[in-house]
CSV table of C-alpha atoms in Angstrom, one decimal:
chain,number,residue,atom,x,y,z
A,1,MET,CA,0.0,0.0,0.0
A,2,LYS,CA,1.1,3.6,-0.7
A,3,GLU,CA,-0.3,7.0,0.2
A,4,ILE,CA,-1.3,10.0,-1.7
A,5,TYR,CA,-2.5,13.3,-0.2
A,6,VAL,CA,-5.3,15.7,-1.0
A,7,VAL,CA,-4.5,19.2,0.1
A,8,LEU,CA,-7.3,21.7,0.6
A,9,THR,CA,-6.2,25.4,0.9
A,10,HIS,CA,-7.4,28.9,1.2
A,11,THR,CA,-4.9,31.6,0.3
A,12,GLY,CA,-7.0,34.7,1.0
A,13,THR,CA,-6.5,36.1,-2.5
A,14,LEU,CA,-9.3,38.1,-4.1
A,15,LEU,CA,-10.4,35.2,-6.2
A,16,SER,CA,-10.3,32.7,-3.3
A,17,ARG,CA,-12.3,35.1,-1.2
A,18,ILE,CA,-14.9,35.5,-4.0
A,19,ILE,CA,-15.1,31.7,-4.3
A,20,LYS,CA,-15.4,31.3,-0.5
A,21,CYS,CA,-18.1,34.1,-0.2
A,22,HIS,CA,-20.2,32.4,-3.0
A,23,THR,CA,-19.8,28.8,-1.8
A,24,LYS,CA,-19.7,29.5,2.0
A,25,ASP,CA,-17.0,26.8,2.1
A,26,GLU,CA,-13.8,26.8,4.2
A,27,PHE,CA,-11.5,26.0,1.3
A,28,SER,CA,-11.3,27.3,-2.3
A,29,HIS,CA,-8.4,25.3,-3.8
A,30,CYS,CA,-7.2,21.7,-3.8
A,31,SER,CA,-4.1,19.9,-4.9
A,32,ILE,CA,-2.9,16.3,-5.0
A,33,SER,CA,0.5,15.3,-3.6
A,34,LEU,CA,2.5,12.1,-3.9
A,35,ASP,CA,4.3,12.8,-0.5
A,36,ILE,CA,3.4,14.3,2.9
A,37,GLN,CA,6.2,16.9,2.6
A,38,LEU,CA,4.3,18.2,-0.4
A,39,ASN,CA,7.4,18.2,-2.6
A,40,ASN,CA,5.4,16.6,-5.4
A,41,MET,CA,2.2,18.6,-5.2
A,42,TYR,CA,0.1,19.3,-8.4
A,43,SER,CA,-3.0,21.1,-9.4
A,44,PHE,CA,-4.6,23.5,-11.9
A,45,GLY,CA,-4.2,27.0,-10.7
A,46,ARG,CA,-2.2,30.2,-11.1
A,47,LEU,CA,0.8,30.0,-13.4
A,48,ASN,CA,1.9,33.4,-12.1
A,49,PRO,CA,1.4,34.3,-8.4
A,50,TYR,CA,0.3,37.8,-9.5
A,51,ASN,CA,-2.3,36.9,-12.0
A,52,ALA,CA,-5.3,34.8,-10.9
A,53,PHE,CA,-6.7,34.5,-14.5
A,54,TRP,CA,-3.6,33.0,-16.2
A,55,GLY,CA,-3.8,29.4,-15.1
A,56,GLY,CA,-3.0,25.9,-16.1
A,57,PHE,CA,-1.2,22.8,-14.8
A,58,VAL,CA,1.1,23.7,-11.9
A,59,HIS,CA,3.7,21.9,-9.8
A,60,GLU,CA,3.0,23.7,-6.5
A,61,TYR,CA,5.6,24.4,-3.8
A,62,ILE,CA,5.0,25.6,-0.3
A,63,ASN,CA,8.0,28.0,-0.5
A,64,LYS,CA,7.7,29.2,-4.1
A,65,GLY,CA,5.1,30.8,-6.3
A,66,THR,CA,1.6,31.4,-5.0
A,67,PHE,CA,2.0,29.8,-1.6
A,68,LYS,CA,5.2,31.7,-1.0
A,69,ARG,CA,3.4,35.0,-1.9
A,70,PHE,CA,0.4,34.1,0.2
A,71,TYR,CA,2.3,32.7,3.2
A,72,LYS,CA,-0.7,32.8,5.5
A,73,THR,CA,-2.5,30.1,3.4
A,74,VAL,CA,-4.5,27.8,5.6
A,75,ALA,CA,-4.8,24.1,4.8
A,76,LYS,CA,-6.1,20.7,5.6
A,77,ILE,CA,-4.2,17.7,4.4
A,78,TYR,CA,-5.8,14.3,3.9
A,79,VAL,CA,-4.2,10.9,3.3
A,80,LEU,CA,-5.6,8.3,1.0
A,81,ARG,CA,-4.2,4.8,1.1
A,82,VAL,CA,-4.1,3.2,-2.3
A,83,SER,CA,-2.6,0.0,-3.8
A,84,ASP,CA,0.8,0.1,-5.4
A,85,GLU,CA,-0.8,-0.1,-8.8
A,86,GLN,CA,-3.2,2.8,-8.1
A,87,TYR,CA,-0.3,4.9,-6.9
A,88,GLU,CA,1.7,4.2,-10.1
A,89,LYS,CA,-1.4,5.2,-12.1
A,90,VAL,CA,-1.8,8.4,-10.2
A,91,LYS,CA,1.9,9.2,-10.8
A,92,ASN,CA,1.8,8.3,-14.4
A,93,ILE,CA,-1.3,10.3,-15.2
A,94,ILE,CA,0.2,13.4,-13.5
A,95,MET,CA,3.5,12.9,-15.4
A,96,LYS,CA,1.7,12.6,-18.7
A,97,ILE,CA,-0.2,15.8,-18.1
A,98,GLN,CA,3.0,17.5,-17.0
A,99,ALA,CA,4.8,16.4,-20.1
A,100,ASN,CA,2.0,17.8,-22.2
A,101,LYS,CA,1.1,20.8,-20.0
A,102,GLU,CA,1.2,23.3,-22.9
A,103,LYS,CA,-2.0,21.8,-24.3
A,104,TYR,CA,-3.9,22.0,-21.0
A,105,LYS,CA,-5.6,25.1,-19.8
A,106,PHE,CA,-7.4,26.4,-16.7
A,107,ASN,CA,-11.1,25.8,-16.9
A,108,ILE,CA,-12.2,29.2,-15.6
A,109,LEU,CA,-15.8,28.8,-17.0
A,110,GLY,CA,-16.1,25.4,-15.4
A,111,LEU,CA,-14.9,26.9,-12.1
A,112,PHE,CA,-17.6,29.6,-12.1
A,113,ALA,CA,-20.3,27.2,-13.4
A,114,ALA,CA,-19.5,24.8,-10.5
A,115,GLY,CA,-20.6,27.5,-8.1
A,116,PHE,CA,-24.0,27.1,-9.7
A,117,HIS,CA,-23.8,23.2,-9.7
A,118,ILE,CA,-23.4,23.2,-13.5
A,119,ARG,CA,-20.7,21.1,-15.2
A,120,MET,CA,-18.9,22.8,-18.0
A,121,GLN,CA,-16.0,20.7,-19.3
A,122,GLU,CA,-13.7,21.2,-22.2
A,123,LYS,CA,-11.1,18.7,-23.4
A,124,TYR,CA,-7.7,19.4,-21.9
A,125,SER,CA,-9.1,21.8,-19.4
A,126,PHE,CA,-9.5,21.6,-15.6
A,127,TYR,CA,-10.0,23.6,-12.5
A,128,CYS,CA,-8.3,22.4,-9.4
A,129,ALA,CA,-11.1,20.1,-8.0
A,130,GLU,CA,-11.8,18.6,-11.4
A,131,PHE,CA,-8.2,17.8,-11.8
A,132,VAL,CA,-7.8,16.1,-8.5
A,133,LYS,CA,-11.0,14.1,-8.9
A,134,TYR,CA,-9.9,13.1,-12.5
A,135,ILE,CA,-6.5,11.8,-11.3
A,136,ILE,CA,-7.9,9.8,-8.4
A,137,GLU,CA,-10.8,8.3,-10.4
A,138,HIS,CA,-8.7,7.5,-13.4
A,139,ALA,CA,-6.3,5.6,-11.2
A,140,GLY,CA,-9.2,3.3,-10.3
A,141,VAL,CA,-10.1,4.7,-6.9
A,142,GLU,CA,-13.8,5.0,-6.1
A,143,THR,CA,-14.4,8.5,-4.7
A,144,GLY,CA,-18.1,8.9,-4.2
A,145,LEU,CA,-17.6,12.6,-5.3
A,146,PRO,CA,-20.4,14.5,-7.0
A,147,GLU,CA,-20.2,15.1,-10.8
A,148,VAL,CA,-19.7,18.8,-10.2
A,149,VAL,CA,-17.0,18.9,-7.7
A,150,LYS,CA,-15.5,21.6,-5.5
A,151,PRO,CA,-12.6,21.5,-3.0
A,152,GLU,CA,-14.9,21.2,0.0
A,153,ASP,CA,-16.4,17.9,-1.4
A,154,PHE,CA,-13.1,16.1,-0.7
A,155,LYS,CA,-13.6,16.4,3.0
A,156,TYR,CA,-16.3,13.8,2.6
A,157,MET,CA,-14.6,11.5,0.1
A,158,LYS,CA,-14.5,7.8,0.9
A,159,GLY,CA,-11.2,6.7,2.4
A,160,LEU,CA,-9.7,10.1,3.2
A,161,LYS,CA,-8.3,10.7,6.7
A,162,GLU,CA,-7.3,14.1,7.9
A,163,VAL,CA,-3.6,14.3,8.9
A,164,TYR,CA,-3.0,18.0,9.2
A,165,SER,CA,-4.9,21.3,9.8
A,166,GLY,CA,-3.3,24.7,10.1
A,167,LEU,CA,-1.0,27.0,8.1
A,168,LEU,CA,0.3,25.3,5.0
A,169,ARG,CA,3.9,26.5,5.6
A,170,ASP,CA,3.8,24.9,9.1
A,171,ASN,CA,3.1,21.4,7.7
A,172,MET,CA,6.8,21.1,7.0
A,173,LYS,CA,7.7,21.5,10.7
A,174,GLY,CA,6.0,18.3,11.8
A,175,ASN,CA,6.9,16.1,8.9
């Protein structure tokens, strides 16, 4: 058995506050990580920490980019135990998307439509929660997540166990 991690965050940026205000949810972004140190953490989000509307596939870092700029980002981290085969599928799907990241774009319309429980999906286009759900489900893991997914839905996903809650940057201190 191996472990993958679902990371829910709220940066406090203008866009994240708009999302939070509309959804009334605690978190506005999610990522998937292959390790608890979050060295291999991926999502669809800002390509530039200063531009919320220029997005795509991102390898996220706690001490670089958006999370460095918004150092008071709050987080909850969940662990999901998966088979060795499922872990390899997760990793391979992520690496395939990363190798072809120029053809993927941020699904901004889908993000806003999700706030109204409407699914708008384009080929090669994701918002953060869509991406994480896609990765996990295409690795053969039953999630029980709704068709139109938002970060907060992951709190109720089958098999997830919370392992950390607090400032994202403080996760490194305990692990």
